[in-house]
PDB file of C-alpha atoms and ligand atoms in Angstrom:
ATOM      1  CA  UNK A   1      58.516  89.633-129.500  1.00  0.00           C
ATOM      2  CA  UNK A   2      55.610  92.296-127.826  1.00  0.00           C
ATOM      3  CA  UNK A   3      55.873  91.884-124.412  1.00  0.00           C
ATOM      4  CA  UNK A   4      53.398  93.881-121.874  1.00  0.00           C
ATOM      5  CA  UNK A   5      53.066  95.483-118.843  1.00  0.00           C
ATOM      6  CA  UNK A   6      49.967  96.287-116.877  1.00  0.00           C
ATOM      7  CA  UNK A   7      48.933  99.085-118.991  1.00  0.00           C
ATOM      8  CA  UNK A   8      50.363  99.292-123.019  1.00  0.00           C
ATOM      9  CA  UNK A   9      52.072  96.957-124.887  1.00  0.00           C
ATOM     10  CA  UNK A  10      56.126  97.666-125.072  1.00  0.00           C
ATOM     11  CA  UNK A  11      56.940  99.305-127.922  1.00  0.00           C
ATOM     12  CA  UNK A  12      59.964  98.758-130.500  1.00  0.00           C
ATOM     13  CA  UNK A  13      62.059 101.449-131.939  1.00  0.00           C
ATOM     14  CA  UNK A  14      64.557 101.075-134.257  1.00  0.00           C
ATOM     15  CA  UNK A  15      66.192 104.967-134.851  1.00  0.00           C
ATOM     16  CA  UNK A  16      67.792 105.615-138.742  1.00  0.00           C
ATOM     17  CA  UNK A  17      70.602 107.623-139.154  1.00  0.00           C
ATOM     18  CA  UNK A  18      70.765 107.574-142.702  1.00  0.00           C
ATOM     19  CA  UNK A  19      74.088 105.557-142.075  1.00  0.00           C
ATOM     20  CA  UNK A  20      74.308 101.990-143.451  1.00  0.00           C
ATOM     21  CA  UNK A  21      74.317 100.315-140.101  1.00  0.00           C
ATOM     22  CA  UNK A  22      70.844 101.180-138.884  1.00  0.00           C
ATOM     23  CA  UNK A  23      69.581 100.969-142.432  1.00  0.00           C
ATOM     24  CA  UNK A  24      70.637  97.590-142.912  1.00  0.00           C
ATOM     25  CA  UNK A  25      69.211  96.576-139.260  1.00  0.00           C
ATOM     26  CA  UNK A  26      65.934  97.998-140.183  1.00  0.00           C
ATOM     27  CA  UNK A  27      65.832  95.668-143.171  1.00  0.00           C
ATOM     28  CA  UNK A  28      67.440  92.889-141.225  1.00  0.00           C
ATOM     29  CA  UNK A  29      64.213  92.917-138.651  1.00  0.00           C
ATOM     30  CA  UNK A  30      61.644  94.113-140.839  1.00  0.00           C
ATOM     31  CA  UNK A  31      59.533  91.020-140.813  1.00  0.00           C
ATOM     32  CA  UNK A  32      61.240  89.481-137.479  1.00  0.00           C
ATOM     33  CA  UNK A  33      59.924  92.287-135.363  1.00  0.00           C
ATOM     34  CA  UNK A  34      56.313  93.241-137.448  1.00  0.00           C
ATOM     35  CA  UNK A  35      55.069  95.768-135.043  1.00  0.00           C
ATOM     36  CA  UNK A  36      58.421  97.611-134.754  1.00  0.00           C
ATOM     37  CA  UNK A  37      58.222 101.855-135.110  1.00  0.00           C
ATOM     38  CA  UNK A  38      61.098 103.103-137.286  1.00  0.00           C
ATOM     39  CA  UNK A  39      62.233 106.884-136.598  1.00  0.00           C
ATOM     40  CA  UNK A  40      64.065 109.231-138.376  1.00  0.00           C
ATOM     41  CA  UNK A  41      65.316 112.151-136.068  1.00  0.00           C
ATOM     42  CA  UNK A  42      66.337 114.790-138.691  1.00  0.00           C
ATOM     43  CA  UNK A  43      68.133 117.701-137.464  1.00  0.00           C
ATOM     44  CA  UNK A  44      67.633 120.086-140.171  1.00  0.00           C
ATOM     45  CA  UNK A  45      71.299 119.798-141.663  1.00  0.00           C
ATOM     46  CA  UNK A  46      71.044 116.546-142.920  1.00  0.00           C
ATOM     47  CA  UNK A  47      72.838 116.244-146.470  1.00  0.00           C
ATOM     48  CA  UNK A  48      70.838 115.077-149.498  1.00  0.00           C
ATOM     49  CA  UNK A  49      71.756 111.614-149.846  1.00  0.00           C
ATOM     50  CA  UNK A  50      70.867 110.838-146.258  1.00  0.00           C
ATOM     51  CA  UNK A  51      67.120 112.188-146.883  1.00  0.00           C
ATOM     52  CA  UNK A  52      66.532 110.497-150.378  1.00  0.00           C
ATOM     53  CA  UNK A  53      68.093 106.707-148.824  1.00  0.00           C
ATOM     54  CA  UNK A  54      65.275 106.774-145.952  1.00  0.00           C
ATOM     55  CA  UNK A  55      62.631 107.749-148.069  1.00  0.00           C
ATOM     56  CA  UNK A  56      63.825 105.011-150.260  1.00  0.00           C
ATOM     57  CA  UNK A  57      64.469 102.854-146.609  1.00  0.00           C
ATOM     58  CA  UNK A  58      60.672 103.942-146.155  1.00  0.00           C
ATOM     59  CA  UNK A  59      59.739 102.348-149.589  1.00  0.00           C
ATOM     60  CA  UNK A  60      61.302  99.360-148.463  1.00  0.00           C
ATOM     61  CA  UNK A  61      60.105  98.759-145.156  1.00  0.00           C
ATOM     62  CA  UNK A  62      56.771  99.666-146.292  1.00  0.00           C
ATOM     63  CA  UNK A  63      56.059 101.497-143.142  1.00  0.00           C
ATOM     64  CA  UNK A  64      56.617 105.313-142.041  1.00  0.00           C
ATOM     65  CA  UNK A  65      59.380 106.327-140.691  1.00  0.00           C
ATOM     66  CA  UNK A  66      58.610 109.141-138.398  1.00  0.00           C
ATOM     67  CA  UNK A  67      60.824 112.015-138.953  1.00  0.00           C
ATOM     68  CA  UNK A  68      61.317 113.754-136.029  1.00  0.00           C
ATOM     69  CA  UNK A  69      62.105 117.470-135.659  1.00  0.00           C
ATOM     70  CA  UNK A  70      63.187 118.713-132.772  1.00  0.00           C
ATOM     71  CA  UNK A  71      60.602 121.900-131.373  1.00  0.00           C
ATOM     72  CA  UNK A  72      63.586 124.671-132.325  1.00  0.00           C
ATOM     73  CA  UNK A  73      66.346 124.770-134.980  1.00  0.00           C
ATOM     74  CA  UNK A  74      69.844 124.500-134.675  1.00  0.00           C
ATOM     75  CA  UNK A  75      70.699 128.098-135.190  1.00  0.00           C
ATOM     76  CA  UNK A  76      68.207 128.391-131.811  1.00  0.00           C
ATOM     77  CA  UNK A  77      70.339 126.163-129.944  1.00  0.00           C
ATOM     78  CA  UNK A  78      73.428 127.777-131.139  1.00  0.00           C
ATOM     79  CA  UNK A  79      72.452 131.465-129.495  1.00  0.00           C
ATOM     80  CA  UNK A  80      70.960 129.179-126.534  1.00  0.00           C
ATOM     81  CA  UNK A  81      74.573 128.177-125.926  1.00  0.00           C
ATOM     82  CA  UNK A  82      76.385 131.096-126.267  1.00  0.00           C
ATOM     83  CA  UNK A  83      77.046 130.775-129.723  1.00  0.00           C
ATOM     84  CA  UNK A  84      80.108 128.652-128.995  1.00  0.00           C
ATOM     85  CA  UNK A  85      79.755 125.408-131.987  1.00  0.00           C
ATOM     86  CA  UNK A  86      79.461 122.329-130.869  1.00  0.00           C
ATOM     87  CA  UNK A  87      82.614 120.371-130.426  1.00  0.00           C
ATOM     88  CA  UNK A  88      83.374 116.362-129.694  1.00  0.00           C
ATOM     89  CA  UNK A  89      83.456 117.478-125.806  1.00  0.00           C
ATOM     90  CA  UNK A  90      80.876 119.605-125.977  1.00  0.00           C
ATOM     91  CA  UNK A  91      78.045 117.674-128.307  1.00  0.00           C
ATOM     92  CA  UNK A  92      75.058 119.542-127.445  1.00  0.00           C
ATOM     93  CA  UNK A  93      73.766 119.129-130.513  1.00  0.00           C
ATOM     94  CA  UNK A  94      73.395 115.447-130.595  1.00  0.00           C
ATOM     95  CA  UNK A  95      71.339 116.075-127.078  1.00  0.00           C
ATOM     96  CA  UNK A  96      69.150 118.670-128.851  1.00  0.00           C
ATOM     97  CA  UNK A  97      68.755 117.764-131.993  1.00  0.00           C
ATOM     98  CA  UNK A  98      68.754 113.826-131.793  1.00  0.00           C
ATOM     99  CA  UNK A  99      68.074 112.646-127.844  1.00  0.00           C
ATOM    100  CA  UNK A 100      65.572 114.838-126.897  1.00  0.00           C
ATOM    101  CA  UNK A 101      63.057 114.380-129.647  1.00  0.00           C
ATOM    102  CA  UNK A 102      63.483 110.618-129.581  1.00  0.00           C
ATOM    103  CA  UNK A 103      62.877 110.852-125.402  1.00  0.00           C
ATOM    104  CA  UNK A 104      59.877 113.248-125.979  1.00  0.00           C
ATOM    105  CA  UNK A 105      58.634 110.728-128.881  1.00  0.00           C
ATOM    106  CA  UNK A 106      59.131 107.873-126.261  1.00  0.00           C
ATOM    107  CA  UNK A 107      57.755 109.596-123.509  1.00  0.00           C
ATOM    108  CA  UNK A 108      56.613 107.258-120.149  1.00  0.00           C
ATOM    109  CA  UNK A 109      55.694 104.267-122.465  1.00  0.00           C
ATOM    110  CA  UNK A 110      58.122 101.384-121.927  1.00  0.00           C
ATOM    111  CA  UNK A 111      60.298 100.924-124.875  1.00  0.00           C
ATOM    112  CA  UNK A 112      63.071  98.569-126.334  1.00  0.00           C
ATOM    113  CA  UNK A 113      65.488 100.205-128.587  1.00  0.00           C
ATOM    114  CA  UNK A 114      67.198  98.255-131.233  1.00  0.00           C
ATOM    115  CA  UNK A 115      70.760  99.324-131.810  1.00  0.00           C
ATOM    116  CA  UNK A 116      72.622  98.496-134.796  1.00  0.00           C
ATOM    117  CA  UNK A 117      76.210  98.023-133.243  1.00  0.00           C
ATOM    118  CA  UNK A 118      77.892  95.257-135.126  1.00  0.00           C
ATOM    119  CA  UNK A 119      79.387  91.939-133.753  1.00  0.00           C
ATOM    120  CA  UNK A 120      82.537  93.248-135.377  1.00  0.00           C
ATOM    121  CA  UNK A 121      82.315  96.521-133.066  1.00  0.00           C
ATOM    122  CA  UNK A 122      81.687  95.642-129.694  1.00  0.00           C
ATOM    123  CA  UNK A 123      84.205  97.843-127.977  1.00  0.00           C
ATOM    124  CA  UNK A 124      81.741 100.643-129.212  1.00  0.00           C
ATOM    125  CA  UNK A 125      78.927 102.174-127.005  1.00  0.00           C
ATOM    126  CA  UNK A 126      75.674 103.095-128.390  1.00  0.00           C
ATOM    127  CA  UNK A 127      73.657 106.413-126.864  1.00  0.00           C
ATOM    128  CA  UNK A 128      71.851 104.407-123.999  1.00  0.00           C
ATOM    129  CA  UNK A 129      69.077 106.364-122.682  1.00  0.00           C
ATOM    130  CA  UNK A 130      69.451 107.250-119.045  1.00  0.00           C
ATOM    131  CA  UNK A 131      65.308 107.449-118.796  1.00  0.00           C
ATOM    132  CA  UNK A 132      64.325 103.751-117.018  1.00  0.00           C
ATOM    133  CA  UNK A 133      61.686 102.953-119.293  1.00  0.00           C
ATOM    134  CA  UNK A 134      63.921 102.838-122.120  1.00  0.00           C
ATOM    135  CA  UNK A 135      66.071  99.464-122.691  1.00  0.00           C
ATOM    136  CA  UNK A 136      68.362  98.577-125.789  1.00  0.00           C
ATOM    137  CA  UNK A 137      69.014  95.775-127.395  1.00  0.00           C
ATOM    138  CA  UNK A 138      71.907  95.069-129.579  1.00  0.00           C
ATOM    139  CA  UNK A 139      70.229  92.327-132.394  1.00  0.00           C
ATOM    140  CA  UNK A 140      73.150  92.361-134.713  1.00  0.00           C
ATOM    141  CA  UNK A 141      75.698  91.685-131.523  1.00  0.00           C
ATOM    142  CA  UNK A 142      72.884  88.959-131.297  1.00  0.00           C
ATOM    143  CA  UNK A 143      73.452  87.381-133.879  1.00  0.00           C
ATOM    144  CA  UNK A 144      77.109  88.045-134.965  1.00  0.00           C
ATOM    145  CA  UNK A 145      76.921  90.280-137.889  1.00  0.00           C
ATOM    146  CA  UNK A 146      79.715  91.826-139.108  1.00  0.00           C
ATOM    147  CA  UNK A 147      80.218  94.731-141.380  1.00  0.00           C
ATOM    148  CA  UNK A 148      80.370  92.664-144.521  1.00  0.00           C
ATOM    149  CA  UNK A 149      77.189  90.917-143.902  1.00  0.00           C
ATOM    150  CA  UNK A 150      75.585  94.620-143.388  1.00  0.00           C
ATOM    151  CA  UNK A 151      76.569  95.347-146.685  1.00  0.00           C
ATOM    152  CA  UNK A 152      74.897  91.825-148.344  1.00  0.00           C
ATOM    153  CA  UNK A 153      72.468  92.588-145.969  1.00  0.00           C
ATOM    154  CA  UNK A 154      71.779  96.476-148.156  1.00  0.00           C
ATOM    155  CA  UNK A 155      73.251  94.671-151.183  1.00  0.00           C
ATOM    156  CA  UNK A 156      70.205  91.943-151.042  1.00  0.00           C
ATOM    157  CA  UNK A 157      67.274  94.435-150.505  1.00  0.00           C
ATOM    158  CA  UNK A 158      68.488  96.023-153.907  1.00  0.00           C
ATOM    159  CA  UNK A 159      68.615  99.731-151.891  1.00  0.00           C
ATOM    160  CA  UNK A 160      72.712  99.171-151.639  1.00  0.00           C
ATOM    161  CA  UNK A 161      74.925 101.259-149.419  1.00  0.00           C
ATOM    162  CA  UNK A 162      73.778 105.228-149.537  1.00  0.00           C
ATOM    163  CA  UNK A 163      75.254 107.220-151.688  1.00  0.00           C
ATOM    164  CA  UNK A 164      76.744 109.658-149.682  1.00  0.00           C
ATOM    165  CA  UNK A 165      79.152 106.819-149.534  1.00  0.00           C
ATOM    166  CA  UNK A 166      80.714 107.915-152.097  1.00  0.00           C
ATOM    167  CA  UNK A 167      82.486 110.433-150.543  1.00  0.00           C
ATOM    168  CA  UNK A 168      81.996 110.478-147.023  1.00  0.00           C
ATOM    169  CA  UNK A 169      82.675 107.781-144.221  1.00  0.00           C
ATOM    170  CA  UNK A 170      79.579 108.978-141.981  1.00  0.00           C
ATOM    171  CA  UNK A 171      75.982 110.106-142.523  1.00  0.00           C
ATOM    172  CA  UNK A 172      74.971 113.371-140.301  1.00  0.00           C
ATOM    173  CA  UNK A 173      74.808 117.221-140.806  1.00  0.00           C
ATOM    174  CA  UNK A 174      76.457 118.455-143.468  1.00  0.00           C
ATOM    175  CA  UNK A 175      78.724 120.434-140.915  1.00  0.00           C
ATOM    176  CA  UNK A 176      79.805 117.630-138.817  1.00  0.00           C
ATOM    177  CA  UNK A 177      82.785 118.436-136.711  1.00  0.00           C
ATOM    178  CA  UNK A 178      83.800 114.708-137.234  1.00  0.00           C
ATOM    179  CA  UNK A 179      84.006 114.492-140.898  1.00  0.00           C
ATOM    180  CA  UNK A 180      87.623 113.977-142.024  1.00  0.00           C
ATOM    181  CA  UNK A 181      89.133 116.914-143.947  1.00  0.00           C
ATOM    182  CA  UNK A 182      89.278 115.850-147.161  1.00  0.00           C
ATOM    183  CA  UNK A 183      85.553 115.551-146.497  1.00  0.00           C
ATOM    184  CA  UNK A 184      85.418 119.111-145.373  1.00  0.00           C
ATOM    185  CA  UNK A 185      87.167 119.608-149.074  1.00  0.00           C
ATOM    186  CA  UNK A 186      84.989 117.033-151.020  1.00  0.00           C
ATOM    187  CA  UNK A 187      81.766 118.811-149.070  1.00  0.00           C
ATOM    188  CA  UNK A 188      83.056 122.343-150.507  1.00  0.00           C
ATOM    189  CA  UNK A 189      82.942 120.950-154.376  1.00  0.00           C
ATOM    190  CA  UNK A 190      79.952 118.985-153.646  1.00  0.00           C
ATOM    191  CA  UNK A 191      77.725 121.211-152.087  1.00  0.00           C
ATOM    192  CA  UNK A 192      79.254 124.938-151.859  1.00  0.00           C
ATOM    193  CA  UNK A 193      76.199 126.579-150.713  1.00  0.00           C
ATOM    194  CA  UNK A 194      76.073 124.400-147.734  1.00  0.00           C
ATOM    195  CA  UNK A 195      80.237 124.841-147.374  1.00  0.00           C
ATOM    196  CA  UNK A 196      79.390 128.430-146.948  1.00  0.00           C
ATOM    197  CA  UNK A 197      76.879 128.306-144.602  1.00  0.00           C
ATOM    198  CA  UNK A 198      79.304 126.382-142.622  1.00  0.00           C
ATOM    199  CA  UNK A 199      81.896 128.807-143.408  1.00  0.00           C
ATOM    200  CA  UNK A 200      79.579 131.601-142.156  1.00  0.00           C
ATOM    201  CA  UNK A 201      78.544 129.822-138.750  1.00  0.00           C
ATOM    202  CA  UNK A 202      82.571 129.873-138.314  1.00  0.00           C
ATOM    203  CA  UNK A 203      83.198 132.984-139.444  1.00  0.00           C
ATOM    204  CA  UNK A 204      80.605 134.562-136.847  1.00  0.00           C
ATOM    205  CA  UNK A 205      82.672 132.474-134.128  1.00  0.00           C
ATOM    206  CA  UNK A 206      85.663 134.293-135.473  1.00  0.00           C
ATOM    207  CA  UNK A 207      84.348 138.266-135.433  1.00  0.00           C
ATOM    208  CA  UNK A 208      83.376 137.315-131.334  1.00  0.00           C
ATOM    209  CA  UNK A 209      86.799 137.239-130.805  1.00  0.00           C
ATOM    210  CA  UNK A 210      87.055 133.173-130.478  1.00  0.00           C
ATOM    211  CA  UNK A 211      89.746 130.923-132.339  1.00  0.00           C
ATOM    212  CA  UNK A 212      87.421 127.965-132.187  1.00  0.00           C
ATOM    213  CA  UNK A 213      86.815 126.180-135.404  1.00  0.00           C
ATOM    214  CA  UNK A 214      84.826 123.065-136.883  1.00  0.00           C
ATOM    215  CA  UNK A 215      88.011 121.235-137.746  1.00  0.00           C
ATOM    216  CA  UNK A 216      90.805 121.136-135.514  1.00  0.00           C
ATOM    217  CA  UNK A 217      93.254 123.013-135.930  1.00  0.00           C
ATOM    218  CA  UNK A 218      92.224 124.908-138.929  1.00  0.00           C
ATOM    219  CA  UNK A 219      89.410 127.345-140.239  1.00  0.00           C
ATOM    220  CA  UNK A 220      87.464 126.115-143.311  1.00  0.00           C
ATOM    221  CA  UNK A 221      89.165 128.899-145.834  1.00  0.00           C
ATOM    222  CA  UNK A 222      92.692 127.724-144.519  1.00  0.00           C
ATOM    223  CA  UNK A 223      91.803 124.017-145.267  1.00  0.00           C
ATOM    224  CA  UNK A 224      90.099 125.154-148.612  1.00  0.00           C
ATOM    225  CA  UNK A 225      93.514 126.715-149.944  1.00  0.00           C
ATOM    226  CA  UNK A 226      95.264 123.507-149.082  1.00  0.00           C
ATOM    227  CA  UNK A 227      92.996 121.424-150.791  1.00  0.00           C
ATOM    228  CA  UNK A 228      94.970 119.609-152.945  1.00  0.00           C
ATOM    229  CA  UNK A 229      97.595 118.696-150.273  1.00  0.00           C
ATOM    230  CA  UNK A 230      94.473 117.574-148.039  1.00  0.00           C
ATOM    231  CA  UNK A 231      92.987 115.157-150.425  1.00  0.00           C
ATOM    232  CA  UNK A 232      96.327 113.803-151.432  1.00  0.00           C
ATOM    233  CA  UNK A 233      96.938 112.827-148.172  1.00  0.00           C
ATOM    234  CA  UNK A 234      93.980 111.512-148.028  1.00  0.00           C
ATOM    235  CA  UNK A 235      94.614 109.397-150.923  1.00  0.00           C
ATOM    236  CA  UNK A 236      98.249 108.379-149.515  1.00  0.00           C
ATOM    237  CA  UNK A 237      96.056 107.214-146.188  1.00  0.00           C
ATOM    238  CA  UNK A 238      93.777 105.410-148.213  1.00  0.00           C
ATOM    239  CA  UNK A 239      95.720 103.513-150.050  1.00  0.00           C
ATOM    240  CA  UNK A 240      97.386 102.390-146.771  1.00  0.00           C
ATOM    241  CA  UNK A 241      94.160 101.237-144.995  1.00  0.00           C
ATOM    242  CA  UNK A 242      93.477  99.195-148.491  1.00  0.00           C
ATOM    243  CA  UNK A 243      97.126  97.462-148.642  1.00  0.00           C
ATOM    244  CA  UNK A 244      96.183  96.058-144.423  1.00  0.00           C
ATOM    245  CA  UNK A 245      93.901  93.299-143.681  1.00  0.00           C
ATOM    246  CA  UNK A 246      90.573  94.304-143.246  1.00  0.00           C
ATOM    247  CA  UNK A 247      90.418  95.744-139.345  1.00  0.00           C
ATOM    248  CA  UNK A 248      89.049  98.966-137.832  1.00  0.00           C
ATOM    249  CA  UNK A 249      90.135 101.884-139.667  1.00  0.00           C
ATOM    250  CA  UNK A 250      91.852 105.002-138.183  1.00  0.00           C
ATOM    251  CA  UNK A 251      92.022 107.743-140.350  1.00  0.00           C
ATOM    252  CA  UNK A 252      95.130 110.214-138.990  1.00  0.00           C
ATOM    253  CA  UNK A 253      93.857 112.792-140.642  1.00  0.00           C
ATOM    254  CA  UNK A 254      90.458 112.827-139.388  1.00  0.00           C
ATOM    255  CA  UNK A 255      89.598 114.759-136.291  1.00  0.00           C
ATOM    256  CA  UNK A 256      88.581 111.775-134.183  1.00  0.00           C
ATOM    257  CA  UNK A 257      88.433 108.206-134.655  1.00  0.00           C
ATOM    258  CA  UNK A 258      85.745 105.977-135.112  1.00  0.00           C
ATOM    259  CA  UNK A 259      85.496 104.875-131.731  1.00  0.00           C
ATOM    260  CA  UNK A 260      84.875 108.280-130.587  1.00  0.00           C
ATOM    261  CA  UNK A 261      82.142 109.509-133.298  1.00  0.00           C
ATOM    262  CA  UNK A 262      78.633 110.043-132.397  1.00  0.00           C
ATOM    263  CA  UNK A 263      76.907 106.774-133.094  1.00  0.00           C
ATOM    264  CA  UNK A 264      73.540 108.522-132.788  1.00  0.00           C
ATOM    265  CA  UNK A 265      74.044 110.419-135.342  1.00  0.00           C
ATOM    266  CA  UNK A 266      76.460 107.354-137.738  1.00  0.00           C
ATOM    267  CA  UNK A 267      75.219 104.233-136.960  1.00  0.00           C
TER     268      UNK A 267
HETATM  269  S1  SF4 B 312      75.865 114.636-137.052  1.00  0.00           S
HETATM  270 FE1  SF4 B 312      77.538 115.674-135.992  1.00  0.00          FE
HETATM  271  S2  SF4 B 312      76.896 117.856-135.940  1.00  0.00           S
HETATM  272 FE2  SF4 B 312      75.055 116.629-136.397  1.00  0.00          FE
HETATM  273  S3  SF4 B 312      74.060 116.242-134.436  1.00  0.00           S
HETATM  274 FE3  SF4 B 312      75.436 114.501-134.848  1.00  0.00          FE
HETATM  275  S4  SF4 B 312      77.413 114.995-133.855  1.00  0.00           S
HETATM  276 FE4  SF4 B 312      76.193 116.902-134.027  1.00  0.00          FE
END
């Protein structure tokens, strides 16, 4: 599949998110696509099961996957913007932290990137760069895998579906203004220390005077004394989504739906 211009050969990228979808597309084109260049861009706040599943995904693929950092932190960006979070509307973090090292990593070379948006998921749009010398292709569209064959696709390599799984719908930072609530909840038993730090980045927000929180609607100490109520709800939800017929869930108690979550960052 190398095509070539005048000057250097085109070169493949296939970005990891952690999440199960790129994962299992990196395995799916491992030896399809030989000379592909697997990257990792790591934003600093990435929880613990994301980092252990690509170095196992790195085991696997028997290849490095470049981790790329962006240049400044994301407490640097933060004071660079005011301070304000980042929100759904507002994503500047996915820009910083994601896009921009992967289009400095690309630079002028011409480059196809493989996206791992299913054949079940079509109405969904991948990050497409705006730079000309960066295409996409969509190899599981391709070839009309669905979300079940993603996870024999996992199941088969013996890596499985990460483990953050478990007890969160999406890979990303551990702060992730998408996560559900009863994430938020599960994230404060989990991992306190990293609840905190949250907490704190919220709690600065608050002493400047602004109402603006990482869930809607709520601050993290309001959620975190309605626990209970917030992760039987979930529950309630749950048990819902697995009495229909397998379609695209919705979670009403999640801040956004699927459709609108970052698929840089979950894919
Ligand atoms: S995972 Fe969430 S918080 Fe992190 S960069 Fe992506 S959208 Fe932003």
């Amino acid at each position: 599949m190398t095509e070539t211009n005048s000057k250097r050969p085109v070169r493949h990228l296939l970005g990891l998110s952690g999440g199960k979808d790129s994962s299992a597309l990196a395995i799916y084109l491992r030896d399809r696509i030989p000379e592909m260049e697997y990257f990792f861009a790591d934003t600093g706040a990435e929880l613990p099961e994301t980092l252990e599943f690509v170095d196992l995904l790195e085991d696997y693929l028997g290849k490095p996957i470049v981790r790329l950092n962006a240049k400044k932190s994301f407490e640097f960006y933060l004071q660079l913007n005011g301070n304000f979070l980042p929100t759904a509307k507002t994503r500047w973090c996915t820009s910083e932290l994601k896009i921009r090292p992967f289009e400095e990593y690309v630079g002028s070379d011409t480059a196809i990137t493989y996206v791992a948006i299913r054949a079940d998921e079509q109405h969904r749009q991948g990050y497409l760069s705006t730079k000309p010398n960066i295409s996409a292709r969509y190899p599981f569209i391709e070839d009309g895998i669905t979300r079940d064959m993603v996870e024999d696709i996992l199941n088969s390599s013996g890596l499985g579906m990460p483990k953050y799984y478990e007890w969160r719908s999406r890979s990303g930072c551990y702060f992730c203004f998408f996560q559900r609530k009863d994430e938020w909840v599960k994230l404060a038993r989990k991992y306190p220390a990293l609840f905190d730090k949250a907490r704190e980045y919220e709690q600065f927000h608050r002493d400047a005077g602004r109402q603006h929180t990482w869930s809607q609607g709520e601050n993290l100490d309001d959620m975190l004394a309605r626990a209970d109520e917030i992760l039987a709800n979930a529950k309630i939800q749950q048990d819902k989504e697995d009495r229909k017929p397998k379609k695209k869930l919705f979670d009403e108690y999640s801040n956004h739906g699927d459709d609108e979550a970052c698929l840089v960052c979950f894919l």
